Structure formats: structure tokens, C-alpha cells
Amino acid sequence: MEGVFLETKRLILRKMSMEDFSILSTMLQDREVMYAWGYTFTDEQVYSWIGRMNENYERYGYAYFLAWDKQLHEVIGQIGLLPEEIEGKKYIGIGYILCKKHWGKGYATEGAGACMEYAFRVLGASIVIADIRPENLSSRAVAERVGMKMVGEYDKIVNGREMTHLVYRATN
């Protein structure tokens, strides 16, 4: 498998490409999956998303990666590290978007924990954050399971709308 970023017990996190459009569009165009974002993606936005992730791989060495289940031999979602900026300060963040049929199986916790460990050990980050919509209880639980604590909130513009996000943080 090409473009492998990280491997866990059950998952391979690999770079996405335009060949992954079908699975990504299924995920990013699902209202239930994207409810906390407040919108679903158009086909054009999915192509742009793939391009932006590839730009981030080149620029930072990380972004959202496709999460591939080694036993099922299928994509279960996207998990990765993200360049974040909150109130003028830059951070490394973790993010996870899972296909609905893979919710509740511990994949987000496994992948996010591995990404956080990578940020601390390999990238030398002293702080890793996650910004999460208050109503996204599942994502909040994942952040807490990987050792993050809620430290505040801020308003973020998402698709042209101001949305409150909680800030979770872990320190090395």
C-alpha cells in the first residue's frame, strides 16, 4: 500500500488521492456523518478536499489520512493531524471523520491516539488540540479517551457560518 503515514493494531493511515473520490464523497456527503460540520460536501468540494489534503501532506507532512481497516480491507474513515490556528496561535490538531457503519467500534480513539503520540514523539509538539462542536458528544468522548481535557471555546467560521467549537488539549 502506497502513502502509508502510520499503522496501528487495526488501521493503516494512508494518504488520499483522487482515486479515493468515491469513498470520500460517500462519507463527506452523508448528512449524519457531517452533522457537526453543518453541511455536506458537493462533488466539487470533495475534489477540493482531496487537493487540500495533498497540499498539506507536502507542506506539513500530515493532514487527514484515509483510515484502512487491515482485517476488513476497507476504508473506515479519515483520521489525521491538522494545522490549526485559534485566536492567532498555531497548533497541531487531531481530527476524525468515520463512515457511519464504523461508528462505536473504537477506531477514532485508536487512530486519534496514534496521531497524538506521533505529534508528540516525532513532530516534537508540546500541545495537541481538537476543536469540536459542543453537540458532537461522540467526538468529545474520543478526545477525552485519548487524554485531552476541555480548556475553552471559540467561534470559528465554517462554510461561511460562525460556529462555536470547544477546545480540547493534551500536553506532552
CSV table of C-alpha atoms in Angstrom, one decimal:
chain,number,residue,atom,x,y,z
A,1,MET,CA,0.0,0.0,0.0
A,2,GLU,CA,1.4,3.4,-1.0
A,3,GLY,CA,1.5,6.6,1.0
A,4,VAL,CA,1.4,5.0,4.5
A,5,PHE,CA,1.7,7.5,7.3
A,6,LEU,CA,1.0,5.5,10.3
A,7,GLU,CA,-0.1,2.0,11.4
A,8,THR,CA,-1.9,0.8,14.5
A,9,LYS,CA,-3.1,-2.6,15.6
A,10,ARG,CA,-6.2,-2.5,13.3
A,11,LEU,CA,-5.6,0.5,11.0
A,12,ILE,CA,-3.3,1.8,8.3
A,13,LEU,CA,-3.5,5.6,7.8
A,14,ARG,CA,-2.5,6.5,4.3
A,15,LYS,CA,-2.5,9.5,2.0
A,16,MET,CA,-5.6,10.0,0.0
A,17,SER,CA,-5.7,10.6,-3.8
A,18,MET,CA,-8.2,11.4,-6.5
A,19,GLU,CA,-8.8,7.6,-6.8
A,20,ASP,CA,-10.4,7.8,-3.4
A,21,PHE,CA,-13.1,10.2,-4.6
A,22,SER,CA,-15.9,7.6,-4.4
A,23,ILE,CA,-15.4,6.6,-0.7
A,24,LEU,CA,-14.7,10.2,0.3
A,25,SER,CA,-17.8,11.5,-1.4
A,26,THR,CA,-19.9,8.9,0.2
A,27,MET,CA,-18.5,9.9,3.6
A,28,LEU,CA,-18.5,13.7,3.1
A,29,GLN,CA,-21.9,13.8,1.5
A,30,ASP,CA,-23.7,11.9,4.3
A,31,ARG,CA,-25.8,14.2,6.5
A,32,GLU,CA,-25.4,12.1,9.6
A,33,VAL,CA,-21.6,11.9,9.3
A,34,MET,CA,-21.3,15.6,8.6
A,35,TYR,CA,-23.9,16.9,11.0
A,36,ALA,CA,-21.4,18.7,13.3
A,37,TRP,CA,-19.9,20.5,10.3
A,38,GLY,CA,-23.4,21.9,9.5
A,39,TYR,CA,-23.2,21.0,5.8
A,40,THR,CA,-22.3,18.2,3.4
A,41,PHE,CA,-19.9,18.5,0.5
A,42,THR,CA,-20.6,18.9,-3.2
A,43,ASP,CA,-18.6,16.8,-5.6
A,44,GLU,CA,-16.5,19.9,-6.4
A,45,GLN,CA,-15.8,20.3,-2.7
A,46,VAL,CA,-14.8,16.7,-2.3
A,47,TYR,CA,-12.2,17.1,-5.2
A,48,SER,CA,-11.0,20.3,-3.5
A,49,TRP,CA,-10.8,18.5,-0.1
A,50,ILE,CA,-8.5,15.8,-1.7
A,51,GLY,CA,-6.4,18.5,-3.3
A,52,ARG,CA,-6.1,20.4,0.0
A,53,MET,CA,-5.1,17.3,1.9
A,54,ASN,CA,-2.4,16.6,-0.6
A,55,GLU,CA,-1.1,20.2,-0.3
A,56,ASN,CA,-1.0,19.7,3.5
A,57,TYR,CA,1.0,16.4,3.1
A,58,GLU,CA,3.6,18.3,1.1
A,59,ARG,CA,3.6,21.4,3.3
A,60,TYR,CA,3.3,19.9,6.8
A,61,GLY,CA,3.8,16.2,6.3
A,62,TYR,CA,0.3,15.5,7.6
A,63,ALA,CA,-3.4,16.1,7.1
A,64,TYR,CA,-6.4,13.9,7.2
A,65,PHE,CA,-5.5,10.4,6.1
A,66,LEU,CA,-7.7,7.6,4.9
A,67,ALA,CA,-8.1,5.0,7.7
A,68,TRP,CA,-8.0,1.5,6.3
A,69,ASP,CA,-9.0,-1.5,8.4
A,70,LYS,CA,-6.4,-4.2,7.9
A,71,GLN,CA,-8.8,-7.1,8.7
A,72,LEU,CA,-11.9,-5.8,6.8
A,73,HIS,CA,-9.8,-4.5,3.9
A,74,GLU,CA,-11.8,-1.3,3.6
A,75,VAL,CA,-11.7,2.4,4.3
A,76,ILE,CA,-13.5,3.1,7.6
A,77,GLY,CA,-13.0,6.9,7.6
A,78,GLN,CA,-10.4,9.7,7.8
A,79,ILE,CA,-8.2,10.3,10.8
A,80,GLY,CA,-5.2,12.7,11.0
A,81,LEU,CA,-3.3,15.6,12.2
A,82,LEU,CA,-4.3,19.1,11.1
A,83,PRO,CA,-2.7,22.5,11.1
A,84,GLU,CA,-4.9,24.6,13.4
A,85,GLU,CA,-5.0,28.3,14.3
A,86,ILE,CA,-7.0,29.6,17.2
A,87,GLU,CA,-7.0,33.3,18.1
A,88,GLY,CA,-3.7,33.8,16.3
A,89,LYS,CA,-1.9,30.8,17.8
A,90,LYS,CA,-0.8,27.8,15.7
A,91,TYR,CA,-1.3,24.3,16.9
A,92,ILE,CA,-1.3,20.7,15.7
A,93,GLY,CA,-4.8,19.3,15.9
A,94,ILE,CA,-6.3,15.9,15.6
A,95,GLY,CA,-9.4,15.1,13.6
A,96,TYR,CA,-11.5,12.1,12.7
A,97,ILE,CA,-14.5,11.5,10.4
A,98,LEU,CA,-15.8,8.0,10.3
A,99,CYS,CA,-18.2,6.2,7.9
A,100,LYS,CA,-21.4,5.7,9.8
A,101,LYS,CA,-21.2,1.9,9.7
A,102,HIS,CA,-17.9,2.0,11.6
A,103,TRP,CA,-19.1,4.3,14.5
A,104,GLY,CA,-18.8,3.0,18.0
A,105,LYS,CA,-16.0,0.4,17.3
A,106,GLY,CA,-13.1,2.3,18.8
A,107,TYR,CA,-11.5,3.3,15.5
A,108,ALA,CA,-11.5,7.0,16.2
A,109,THR,CA,-9.9,6.5,19.6
A,110,GLU,CA,-7.3,4.2,18.2
A,111,GLY,CA,-6.4,6.4,15.3
A,112,ALA,CA,-6.5,9.7,17.2
A,113,GLY,CA,-4.4,8.3,20.0
A,114,ALA,CA,-1.7,7.1,17.5
A,115,CYS,CA,-1.8,10.5,15.7
A,116,MET,CA,-1.4,12.4,19.0
A,117,GLU,CA,1.5,10.2,20.0
A,118,TYR,CA,3.1,10.8,16.6
A,119,ALA,CA,2.7,14.6,17.1
A,120,PHE,CA,4.4,14.5,20.4
A,121,ARG,CA,7.2,12.0,19.7
A,122,VAL,CA,8.0,12.6,16.0
A,123,LEU,CA,6.9,16.2,15.4
A,124,GLY,CA,8.0,17.4,18.9
A,125,ALA,CA,4.7,19.1,19.6
A,126,SER,CA,4.2,20.2,23.2
A,127,ILE,CA,0.4,20.7,22.8
A,128,VAL,CA,-2.1,18.9,20.6
A,129,ILE,CA,-5.6,20.1,20.3
A,130,ALA,CA,-9.0,19.1,18.9
A,131,ASP,CA,-11.7,21.6,18.2
A,132,ILE,CA,-15.1,20.0,18.5
A,133,ARG,CA,-18.7,21.2,18.2
A,134,PRO,CA,-20.4,21.2,21.6
A,135,GLU,CA,-23.2,18.9,20.4
A,136,ASN,CA,-20.8,16.3,19.0
A,137,LEU,CA,-20.7,14.1,22.1
A,138,SER,CA,-19.1,11.1,20.4
A,139,SER,CA,-16.1,13.3,19.2
A,140,ARG,CA,-15.8,14.8,22.7
A,141,ALA,CA,-15.7,11.4,24.2
A,142,VAL,CA,-12.9,10.3,21.8
A,143,ALA,CA,-10.9,13.4,22.8
A,144,GLU,CA,-11.3,12.6,26.5
A,145,ARG,CA,-10.4,8.9,25.9
A,146,VAL,CA,-7.1,9.9,24.3
A,147,GLY,CA,-6.3,12.1,27.3
A,148,MET,CA,-7.5,15.5,26.2
A,149,LYS,CA,-9.2,18.0,28.5
A,150,MET,CA,-11.6,20.7,27.5
A,151,VAL,CA,-9.9,24.0,28.1
A,152,GLY,CA,-12.2,26.6,26.4
A,153,GLU,CA,-14.3,27.5,23.4
A,154,TYR,CA,-14.1,29.8,20.5
A,155,ASP,CA,-16.1,30.8,17.4
A,156,LYS,CA,-14.9,29.5,14.1
A,157,ILE,CA,-16.2,30.3,10.6
A,158,VAL,CA,-17.2,27.1,8.9
A,159,ASN,CA,-18.6,27.3,5.3
A,160,GLY,CA,-19.4,31.0,5.8
A,161,ARG,CA,-21.1,30.5,9.2
A,162,GLU,CA,-19.9,31.3,12.7
A,163,MET,CA,-20.0,28.1,14.8
A,164,THR,CA,-18.9,27.6,18.4
A,165,HIS,CA,-16.2,25.0,19.0
A,166,LEU,CA,-14.9,23.5,22.2
A,167,VAL,CA,-11.1,23.3,22.5
A,168,TYR,CA,-9.7,20.1,23.9
A,169,ARG,CA,-6.0,19.9,24.7
A,170,ALA,CA,-3.3,17.4,25.6
A,171,THR,CA,0.2,18.3,26.6
A,172,ASN,CA,3.4,16.3,26.3
